Tab-separated table of C-alpha atoms and ligand atoms in Angstrom:
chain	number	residue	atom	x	y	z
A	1	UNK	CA	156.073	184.568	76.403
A	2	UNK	CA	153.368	185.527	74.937
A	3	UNK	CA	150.092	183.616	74.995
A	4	UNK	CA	148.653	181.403	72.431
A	5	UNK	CA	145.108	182.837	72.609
A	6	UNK	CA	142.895	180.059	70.765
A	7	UNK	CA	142.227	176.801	71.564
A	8	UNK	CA	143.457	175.081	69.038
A	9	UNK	CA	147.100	177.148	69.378
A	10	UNK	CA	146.694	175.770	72.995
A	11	UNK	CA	146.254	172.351	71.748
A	12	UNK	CA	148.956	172.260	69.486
A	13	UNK	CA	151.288	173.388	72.423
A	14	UNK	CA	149.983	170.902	74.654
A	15	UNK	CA	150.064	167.734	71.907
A	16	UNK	CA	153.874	168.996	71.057
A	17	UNK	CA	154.680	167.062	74.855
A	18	UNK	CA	155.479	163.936	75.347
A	19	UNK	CA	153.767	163.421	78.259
A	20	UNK	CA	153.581	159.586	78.216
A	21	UNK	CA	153.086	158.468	81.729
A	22	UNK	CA	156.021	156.655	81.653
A	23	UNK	CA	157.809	160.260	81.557
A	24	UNK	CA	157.974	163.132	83.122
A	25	UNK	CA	155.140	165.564	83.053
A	26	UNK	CA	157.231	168.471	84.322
A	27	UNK	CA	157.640	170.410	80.831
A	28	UNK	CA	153.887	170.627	80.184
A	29	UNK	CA	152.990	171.219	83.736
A	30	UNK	CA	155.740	174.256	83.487
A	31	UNK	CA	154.203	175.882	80.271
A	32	UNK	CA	150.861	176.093	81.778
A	33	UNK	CA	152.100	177.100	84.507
A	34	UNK	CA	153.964	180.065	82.319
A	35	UNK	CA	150.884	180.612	80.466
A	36	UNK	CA	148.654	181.170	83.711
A	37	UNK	CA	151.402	182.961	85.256
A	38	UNK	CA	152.003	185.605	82.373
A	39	UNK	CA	147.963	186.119	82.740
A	40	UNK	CA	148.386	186.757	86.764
A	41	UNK	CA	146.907	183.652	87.694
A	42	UNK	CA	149.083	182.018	90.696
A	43	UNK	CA	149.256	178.368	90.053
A	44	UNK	CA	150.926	175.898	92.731
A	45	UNK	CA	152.125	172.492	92.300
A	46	UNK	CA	152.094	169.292	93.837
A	47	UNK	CA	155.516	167.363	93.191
A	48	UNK	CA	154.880	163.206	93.275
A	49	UNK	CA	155.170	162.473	96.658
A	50	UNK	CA	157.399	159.102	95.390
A	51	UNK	CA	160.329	161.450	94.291
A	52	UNK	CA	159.071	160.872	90.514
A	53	UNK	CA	159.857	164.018	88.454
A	54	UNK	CA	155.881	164.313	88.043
A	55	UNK	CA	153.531	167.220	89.683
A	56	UNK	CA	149.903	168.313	89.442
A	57	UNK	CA	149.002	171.577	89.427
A	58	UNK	CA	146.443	173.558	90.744
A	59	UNK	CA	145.137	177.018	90.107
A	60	UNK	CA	141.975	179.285	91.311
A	61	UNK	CA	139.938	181.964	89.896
A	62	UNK	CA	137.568	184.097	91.960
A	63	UNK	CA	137.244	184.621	94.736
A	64	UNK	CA	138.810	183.507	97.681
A	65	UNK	CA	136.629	180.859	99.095
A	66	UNK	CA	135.001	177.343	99.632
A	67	UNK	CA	132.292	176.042	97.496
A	68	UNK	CA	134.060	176.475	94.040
A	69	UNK	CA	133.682	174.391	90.759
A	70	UNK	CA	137.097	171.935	89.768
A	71	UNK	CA	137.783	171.644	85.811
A	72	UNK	CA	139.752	168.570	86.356
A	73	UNK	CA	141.979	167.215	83.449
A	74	UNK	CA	145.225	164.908	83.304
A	75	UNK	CA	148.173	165.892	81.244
A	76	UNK	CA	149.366	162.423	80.786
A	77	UNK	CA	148.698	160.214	77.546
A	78	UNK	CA	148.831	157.142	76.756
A	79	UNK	CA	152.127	155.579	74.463
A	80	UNK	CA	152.154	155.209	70.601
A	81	UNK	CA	154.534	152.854	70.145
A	82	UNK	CA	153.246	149.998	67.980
A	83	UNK	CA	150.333	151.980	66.765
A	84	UNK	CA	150.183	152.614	63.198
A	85	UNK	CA	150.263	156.537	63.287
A	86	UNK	CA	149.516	158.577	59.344
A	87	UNK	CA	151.668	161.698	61.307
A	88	UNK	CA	153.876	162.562	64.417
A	89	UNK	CA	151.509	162.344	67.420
A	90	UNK	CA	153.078	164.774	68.736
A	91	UNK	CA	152.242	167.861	66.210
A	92	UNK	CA	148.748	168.235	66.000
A	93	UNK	CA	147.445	168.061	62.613
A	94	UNK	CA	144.780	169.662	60.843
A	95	UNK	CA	142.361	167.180	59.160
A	96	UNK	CA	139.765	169.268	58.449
A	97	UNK	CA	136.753	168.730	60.470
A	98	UNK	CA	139.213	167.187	63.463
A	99	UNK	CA	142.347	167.617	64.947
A	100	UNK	CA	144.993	164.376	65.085
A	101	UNK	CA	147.551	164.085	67.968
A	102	UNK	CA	147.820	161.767	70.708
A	103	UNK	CA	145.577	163.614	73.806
A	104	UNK	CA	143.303	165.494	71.665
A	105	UNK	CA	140.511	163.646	72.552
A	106	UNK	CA	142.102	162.458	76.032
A	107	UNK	CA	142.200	164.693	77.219
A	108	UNK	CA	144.942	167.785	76.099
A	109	UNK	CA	141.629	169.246	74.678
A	110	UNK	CA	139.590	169.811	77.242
A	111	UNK	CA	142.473	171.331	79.056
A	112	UNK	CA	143.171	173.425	75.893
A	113	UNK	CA	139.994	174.750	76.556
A	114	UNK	CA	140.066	175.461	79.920
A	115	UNK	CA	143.225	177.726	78.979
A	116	UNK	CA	142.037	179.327	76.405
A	117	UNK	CA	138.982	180.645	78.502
A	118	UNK	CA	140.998	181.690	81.539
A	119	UNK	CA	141.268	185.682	80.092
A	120	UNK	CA	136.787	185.170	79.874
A	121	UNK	CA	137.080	183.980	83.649
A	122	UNK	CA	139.597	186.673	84.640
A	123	UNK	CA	137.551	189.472	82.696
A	124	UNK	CA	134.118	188.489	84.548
A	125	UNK	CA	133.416	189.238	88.422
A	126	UNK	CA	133.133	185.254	89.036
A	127	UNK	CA	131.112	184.899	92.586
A	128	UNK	CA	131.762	181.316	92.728
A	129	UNK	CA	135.276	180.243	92.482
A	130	UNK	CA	136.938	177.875	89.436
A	131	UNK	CA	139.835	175.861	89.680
A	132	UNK	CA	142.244	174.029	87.840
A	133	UNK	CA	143.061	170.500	88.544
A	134	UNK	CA	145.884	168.879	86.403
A	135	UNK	CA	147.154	165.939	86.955
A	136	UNK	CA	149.909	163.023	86.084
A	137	UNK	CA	149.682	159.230	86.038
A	138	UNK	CA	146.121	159.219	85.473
A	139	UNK	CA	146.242	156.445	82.759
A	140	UNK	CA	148.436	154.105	84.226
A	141	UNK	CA	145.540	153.871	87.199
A	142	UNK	CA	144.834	157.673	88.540
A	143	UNK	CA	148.162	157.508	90.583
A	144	UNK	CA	148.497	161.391	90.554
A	145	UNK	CA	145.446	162.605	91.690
A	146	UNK	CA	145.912	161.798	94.964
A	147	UNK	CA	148.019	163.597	96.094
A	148	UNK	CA	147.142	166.759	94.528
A	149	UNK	CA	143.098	165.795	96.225
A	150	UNK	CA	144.956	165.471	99.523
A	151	UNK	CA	145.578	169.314	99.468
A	152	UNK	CA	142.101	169.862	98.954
A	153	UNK	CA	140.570	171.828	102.711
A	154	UNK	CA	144.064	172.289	103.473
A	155	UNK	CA	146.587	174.356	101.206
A	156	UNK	CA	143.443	174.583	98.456
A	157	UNK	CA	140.063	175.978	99.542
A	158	UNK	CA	137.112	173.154	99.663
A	159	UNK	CA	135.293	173.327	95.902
A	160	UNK	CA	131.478	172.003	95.783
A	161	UNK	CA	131.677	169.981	92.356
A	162	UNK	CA	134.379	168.405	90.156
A	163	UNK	CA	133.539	168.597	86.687
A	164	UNK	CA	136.131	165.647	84.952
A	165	UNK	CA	136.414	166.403	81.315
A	166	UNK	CA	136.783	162.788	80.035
A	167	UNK	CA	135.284	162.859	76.442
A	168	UNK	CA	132.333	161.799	76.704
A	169	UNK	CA	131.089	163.794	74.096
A	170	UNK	CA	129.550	166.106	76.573
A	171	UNK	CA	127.272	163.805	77.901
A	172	UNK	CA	126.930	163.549	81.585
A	173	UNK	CA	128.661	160.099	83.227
A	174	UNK	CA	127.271	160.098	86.524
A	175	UNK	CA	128.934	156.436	87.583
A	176	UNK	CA	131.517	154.153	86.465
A	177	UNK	CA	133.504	150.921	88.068
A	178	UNK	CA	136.273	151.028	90.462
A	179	UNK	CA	139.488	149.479	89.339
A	180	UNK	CA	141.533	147.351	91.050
A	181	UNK	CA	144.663	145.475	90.678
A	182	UNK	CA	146.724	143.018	92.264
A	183	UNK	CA	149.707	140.716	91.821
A	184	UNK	CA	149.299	136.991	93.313
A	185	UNK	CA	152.664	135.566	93.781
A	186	UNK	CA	153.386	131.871	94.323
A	187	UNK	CA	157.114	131.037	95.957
A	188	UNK	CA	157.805	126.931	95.568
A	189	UNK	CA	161.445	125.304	95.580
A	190	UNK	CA	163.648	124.871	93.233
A	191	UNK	CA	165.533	122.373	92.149
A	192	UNK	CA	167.045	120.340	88.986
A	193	UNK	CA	164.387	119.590	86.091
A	194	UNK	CA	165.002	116.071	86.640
A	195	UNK	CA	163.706	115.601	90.268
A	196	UNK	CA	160.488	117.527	90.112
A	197	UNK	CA	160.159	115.575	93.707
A	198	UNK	CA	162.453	117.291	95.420
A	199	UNK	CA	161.165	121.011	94.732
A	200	UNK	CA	158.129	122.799	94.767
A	201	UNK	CA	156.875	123.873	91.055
A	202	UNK	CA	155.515	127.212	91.664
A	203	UNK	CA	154.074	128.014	87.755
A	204	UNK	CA	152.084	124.473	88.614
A	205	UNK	CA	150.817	126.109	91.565
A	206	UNK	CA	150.046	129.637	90.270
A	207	UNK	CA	148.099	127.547	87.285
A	208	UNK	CA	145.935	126.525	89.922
A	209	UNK	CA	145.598	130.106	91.382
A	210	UNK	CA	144.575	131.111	88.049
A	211	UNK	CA	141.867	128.598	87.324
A	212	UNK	CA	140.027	129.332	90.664
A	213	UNK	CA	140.395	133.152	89.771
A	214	UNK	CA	138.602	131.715	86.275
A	215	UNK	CA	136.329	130.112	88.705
A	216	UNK	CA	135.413	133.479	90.888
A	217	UNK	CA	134.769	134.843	87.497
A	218	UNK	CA	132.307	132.546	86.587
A	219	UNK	CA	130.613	133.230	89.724
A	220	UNK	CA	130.309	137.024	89.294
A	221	UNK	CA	129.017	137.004	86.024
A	222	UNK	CA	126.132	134.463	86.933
A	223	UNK	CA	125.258	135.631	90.171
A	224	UNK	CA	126.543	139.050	90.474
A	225	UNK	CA	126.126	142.005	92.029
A	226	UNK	CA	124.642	143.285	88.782
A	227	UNK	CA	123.783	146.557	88.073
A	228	UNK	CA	122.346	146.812	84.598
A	229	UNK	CA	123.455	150.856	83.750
A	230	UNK	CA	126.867	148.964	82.559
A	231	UNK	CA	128.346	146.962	79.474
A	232	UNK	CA	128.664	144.328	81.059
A	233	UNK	CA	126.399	144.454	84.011
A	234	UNK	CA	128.448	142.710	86.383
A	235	UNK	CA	132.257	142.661	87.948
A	236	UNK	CA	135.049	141.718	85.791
A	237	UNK	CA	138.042	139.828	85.962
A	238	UNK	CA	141.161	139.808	83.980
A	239	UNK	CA	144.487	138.143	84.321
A	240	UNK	CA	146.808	140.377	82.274
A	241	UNK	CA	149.504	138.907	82.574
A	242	UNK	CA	152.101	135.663	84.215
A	243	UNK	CA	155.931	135.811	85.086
A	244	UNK	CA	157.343	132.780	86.312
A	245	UNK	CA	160.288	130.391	86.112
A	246	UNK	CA	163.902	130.806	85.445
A	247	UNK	CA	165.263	128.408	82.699
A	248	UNK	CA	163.745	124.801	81.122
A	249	UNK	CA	165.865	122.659	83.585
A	250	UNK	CA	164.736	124.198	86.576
A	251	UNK	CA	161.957	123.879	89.092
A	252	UNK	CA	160.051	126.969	88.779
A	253	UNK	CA	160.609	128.771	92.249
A	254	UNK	CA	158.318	131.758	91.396
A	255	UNK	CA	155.546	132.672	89.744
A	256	UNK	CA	153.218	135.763	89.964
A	257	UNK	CA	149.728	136.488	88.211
A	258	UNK	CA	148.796	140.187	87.478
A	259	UNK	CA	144.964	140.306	87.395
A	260	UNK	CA	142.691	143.649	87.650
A	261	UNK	CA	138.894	143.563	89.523
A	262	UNK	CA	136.517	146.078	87.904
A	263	UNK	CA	133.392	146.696	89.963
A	264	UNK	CA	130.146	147.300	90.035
A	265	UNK	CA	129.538	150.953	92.172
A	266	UNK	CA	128.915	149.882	96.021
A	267	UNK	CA	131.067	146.401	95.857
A	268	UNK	CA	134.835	146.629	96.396
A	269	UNK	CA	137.300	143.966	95.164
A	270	UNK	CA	136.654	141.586	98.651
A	271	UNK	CA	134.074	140.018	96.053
A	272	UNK	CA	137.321	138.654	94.420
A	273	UNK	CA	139.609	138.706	97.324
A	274	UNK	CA	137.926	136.536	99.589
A	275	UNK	CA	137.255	133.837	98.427
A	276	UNK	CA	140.599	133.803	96.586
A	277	UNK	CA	142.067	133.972	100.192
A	278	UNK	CA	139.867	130.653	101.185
A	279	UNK	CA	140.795	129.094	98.134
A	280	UNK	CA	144.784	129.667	98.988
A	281	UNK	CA	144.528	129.105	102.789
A	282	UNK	CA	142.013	126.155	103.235
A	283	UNK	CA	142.965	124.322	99.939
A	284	UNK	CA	146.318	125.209	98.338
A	285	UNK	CA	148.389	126.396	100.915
A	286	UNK	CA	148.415	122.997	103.093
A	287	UNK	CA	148.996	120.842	100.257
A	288	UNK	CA	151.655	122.785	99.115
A	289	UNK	CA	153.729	123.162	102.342
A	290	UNK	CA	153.160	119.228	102.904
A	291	UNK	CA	155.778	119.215	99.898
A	292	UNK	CA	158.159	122.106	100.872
A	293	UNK	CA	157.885	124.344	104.180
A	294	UNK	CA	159.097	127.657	102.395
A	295	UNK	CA	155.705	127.566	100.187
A	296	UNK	CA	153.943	131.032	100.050
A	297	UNK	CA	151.108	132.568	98.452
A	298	UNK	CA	151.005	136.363	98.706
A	299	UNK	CA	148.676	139.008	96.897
A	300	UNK	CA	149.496	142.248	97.412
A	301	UNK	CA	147.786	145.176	95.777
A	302	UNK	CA	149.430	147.742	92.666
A	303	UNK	CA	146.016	150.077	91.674
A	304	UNK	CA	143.105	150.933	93.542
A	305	UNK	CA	140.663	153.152	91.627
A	306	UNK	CA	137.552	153.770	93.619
A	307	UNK	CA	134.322	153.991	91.609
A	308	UNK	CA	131.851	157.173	90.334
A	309	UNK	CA	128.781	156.274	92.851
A	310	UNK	CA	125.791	157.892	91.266
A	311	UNK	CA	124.407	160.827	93.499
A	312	UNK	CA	121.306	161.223	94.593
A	313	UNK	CA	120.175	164.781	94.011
A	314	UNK	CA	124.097	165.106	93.033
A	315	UNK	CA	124.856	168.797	92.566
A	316	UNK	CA	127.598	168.525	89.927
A	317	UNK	CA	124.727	166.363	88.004
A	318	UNK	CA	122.031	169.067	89.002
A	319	UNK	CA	124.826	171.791	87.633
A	320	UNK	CA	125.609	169.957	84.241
A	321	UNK	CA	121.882	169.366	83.450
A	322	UNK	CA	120.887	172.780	83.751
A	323	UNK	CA	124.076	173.866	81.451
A	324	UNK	CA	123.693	171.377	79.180
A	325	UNK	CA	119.733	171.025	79.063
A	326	UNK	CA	120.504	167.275	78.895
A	327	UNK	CA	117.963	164.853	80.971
A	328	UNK	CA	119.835	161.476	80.947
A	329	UNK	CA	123.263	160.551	82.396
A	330	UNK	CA	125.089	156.964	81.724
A	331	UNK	CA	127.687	154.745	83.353
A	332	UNK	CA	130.826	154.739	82.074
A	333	UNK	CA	132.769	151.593	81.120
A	334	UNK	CA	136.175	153.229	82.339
A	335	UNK	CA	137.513	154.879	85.357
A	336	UNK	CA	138.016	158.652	86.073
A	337	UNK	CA	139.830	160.593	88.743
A	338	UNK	CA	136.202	161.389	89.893
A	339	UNK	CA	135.602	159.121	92.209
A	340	UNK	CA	138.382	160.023	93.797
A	341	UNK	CA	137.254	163.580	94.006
A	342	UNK	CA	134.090	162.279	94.821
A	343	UNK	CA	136.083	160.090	98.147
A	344	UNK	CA	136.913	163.475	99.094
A	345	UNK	CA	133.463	164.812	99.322
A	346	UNK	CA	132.979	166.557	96.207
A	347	UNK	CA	129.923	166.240	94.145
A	348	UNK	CA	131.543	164.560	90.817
A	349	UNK	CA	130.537	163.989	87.056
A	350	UNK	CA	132.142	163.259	84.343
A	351	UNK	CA	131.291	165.278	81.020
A	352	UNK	CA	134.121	166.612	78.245
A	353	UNK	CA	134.297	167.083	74.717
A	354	UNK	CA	136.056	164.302	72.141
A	355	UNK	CA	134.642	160.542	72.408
A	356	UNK	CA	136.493	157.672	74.262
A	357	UNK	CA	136.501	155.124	70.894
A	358	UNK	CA	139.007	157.573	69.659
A	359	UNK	CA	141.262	157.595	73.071
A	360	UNK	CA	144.124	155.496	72.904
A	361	UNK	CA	143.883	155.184	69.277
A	362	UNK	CA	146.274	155.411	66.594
A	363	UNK	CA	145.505	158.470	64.860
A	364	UNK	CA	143.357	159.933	67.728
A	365	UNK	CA	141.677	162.937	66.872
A	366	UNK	CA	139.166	165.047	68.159
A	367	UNK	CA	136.350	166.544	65.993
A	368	UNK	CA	136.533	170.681	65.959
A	369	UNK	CA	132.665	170.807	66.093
A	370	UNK	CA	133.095	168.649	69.805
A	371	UNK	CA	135.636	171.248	70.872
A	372	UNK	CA	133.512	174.073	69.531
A	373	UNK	CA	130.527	172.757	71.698
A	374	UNK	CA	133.091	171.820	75.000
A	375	UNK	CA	134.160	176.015	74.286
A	376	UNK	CA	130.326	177.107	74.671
A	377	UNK	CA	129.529	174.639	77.636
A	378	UNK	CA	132.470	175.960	79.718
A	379	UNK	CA	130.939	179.521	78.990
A	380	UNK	CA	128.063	178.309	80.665
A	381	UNK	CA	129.646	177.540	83.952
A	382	UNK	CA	131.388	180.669	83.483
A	383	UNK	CA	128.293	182.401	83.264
A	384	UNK	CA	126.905	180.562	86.205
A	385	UNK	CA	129.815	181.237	88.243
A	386	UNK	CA	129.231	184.703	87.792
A	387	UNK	CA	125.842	184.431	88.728
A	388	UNK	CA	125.718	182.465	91.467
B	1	ZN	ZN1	141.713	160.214	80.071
């Protein structure tokens, strides 16, 4: 093939996959793997480990060493059905001062850009290395990442910073919550709708798990942890969603609660956990195996998302300042792949053009002027990687 040069012609390749993370990422992950490969860059993949027909990819530039910068995108979006799209989301449309298509802004434009610059990186005599991280699964809770981080000081040399191009708008997200989810499940006994007696009603029971998880709630909003960089300043707690029962005229035997913990940076989701556990073991559990021996109460974890923990002195933050001759960094109400990369001893921030109120939007779009501005900031760290 022949490669689409400008960013936007990258864009509108990258939008024209649907790379919902409910399906495969493999046709996206192949073109840019094409378009790297037709510019000699060797790229290598990371298939799911789960046997999912998924894989990140990773590529270098430079030299040959530790100590290199990570452009980190994922190439997964976010679905459109029930969203009241003006166009296909998957052709990118020209509004005039933006681009529409679902990933524009999150985040098929940042890695649009990254693409379009790789002939700048290959042309200059880079000193510190860049590399390409691109991932799958990242919104349905950074599931990809992993795996492809895993490699990291083994098949892929050890990079210094990770810059995650979240929009942000280019400003410089130096923390953000971890995110963490979990399904409580309540077994009872069943039994006919007219003997309630003789069963064990387990949506009763899970109604109880779900008011003391209302409870816990209360508790972290009033007393904390609080840390007041975030909106809002404390922990939350959500119950998404409850599945339970099989017909009218029968004793519910099941029941489960999905609920998600969203931390402040330095508390983990033991601040929910725990005394969820004491609630279950010291109060519920007893009373509810007095009625029927089988009685269980089992939360088992789906998402685990660690959090951004501001650095002190971070380099990635030290790097983007002096690129971006910005002075303030903020927390971020969502959750990256960055502290992940962070976990693995990487110096993380997160900083990409496009703005998060239009992610996950109907009609996303991504302003040309922010993609114009992400284009000149990535010369920077080219620059500086040639430099230094
Ligand atoms: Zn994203």
């Amino acid at each position: 093939m022949t490669p689409p040069t400008s960013p936007a012609e990258i864009l509108a390749r990258l939008v024209g996959f649907d790379s919902v993370s409910s399906r495969s990422n493999l046709a996206i992950i192949r073109w840019i793997g094409d378009y790297l490969a037709e510019l000699g860059v060797p790229v290598e993949t990371v298939a799911a480990p789960d046997g999912q027909p998924k894989a990140n990819l990773w590529a270098s530039i430079g030299p040959d060493r530790d100590g290199g910068i990570v452009l980190s995108g994922h190439t997964d979006v976010v679905p459109v059905e029930g969203q009241p799209w003006s166009s296909d989301p998957f052709t990118l449309r020209d509004g005039g001062d933006r681009w529409f298509g679902r990933g524009t802004s999150d985040m098929k434009g940042f890695i649009a850009l990254c693409l379009a610059l790789v002939p700048e990186m290959l042309k200059r005599a880079l000193k510190t290395p860049l590399h390409f991280a691109f991932s799958y699964d990242e919104e349905i809770g950074c599931l990809g990442a992993p795996s492809l981080i895993a490699e990291i000081g083994k098949r892929f040399k050890q990079p210094r910073i990770a810059i995650i191009g979240e929009p942000t708008e280019l400003k410089l997200g130096t923390r953000h919550k971890g995110c963490y989810s979990f399904t409580t499940t309540v077994t009872g006994k069943d039994g006919h709708s007219s003997q309630p007696e003789r069963g064990l009603n387990a949506i009763l029971a899970a109604a109880e798990v779900a008011t003391e998880l209302g409870r816990i709630y209360d508790r972290l909003r009033h007393d904390g942890p609080f840390d007041k960089s975030f909106d809002p300043p404390h922990g939350t707690l959500n119950l998404g969603r409850i599945t339970g029962g099989t017909a009218i005229n029968i004793i519910a035997r099941t029941c489960s609660i999905d609920w998600d913990f969203r931390g402040v940076p330095g508390t983990g989701p033991d601040l929910v956990l725990k005394p969820l556990q004491a609630f279950i073991d010291e109060k519920l559990l007893p009373r509810l195996r007095a009625t029927a021996s089988e009685a269980a109460v089992e939360t088992n974890p789906r998402v685990a998302v660690p959090p951004l923990i501001e650095e002190k002195d971070g380099a990635a933050e030290e790097l983007m300042r002096l690129l971006t001759g910005q002075n303030d960094s903020f927390g971020m109400s969502f959750a990256t792949e960055a502290g992940q990369f962070q976990a693995a001893g990487l110096s993380a921030i997160v900083c990409g053009p496009g703005s998060i109120r239009q992610a996950h939007q109907p009609d996303e779009f991504i302003m040309k002027e922010q993609l114009g501005l992400g284009e000149a900031l990535l010369r920077r760290v080219i620059d500086w990687a040639a430099a230094n």
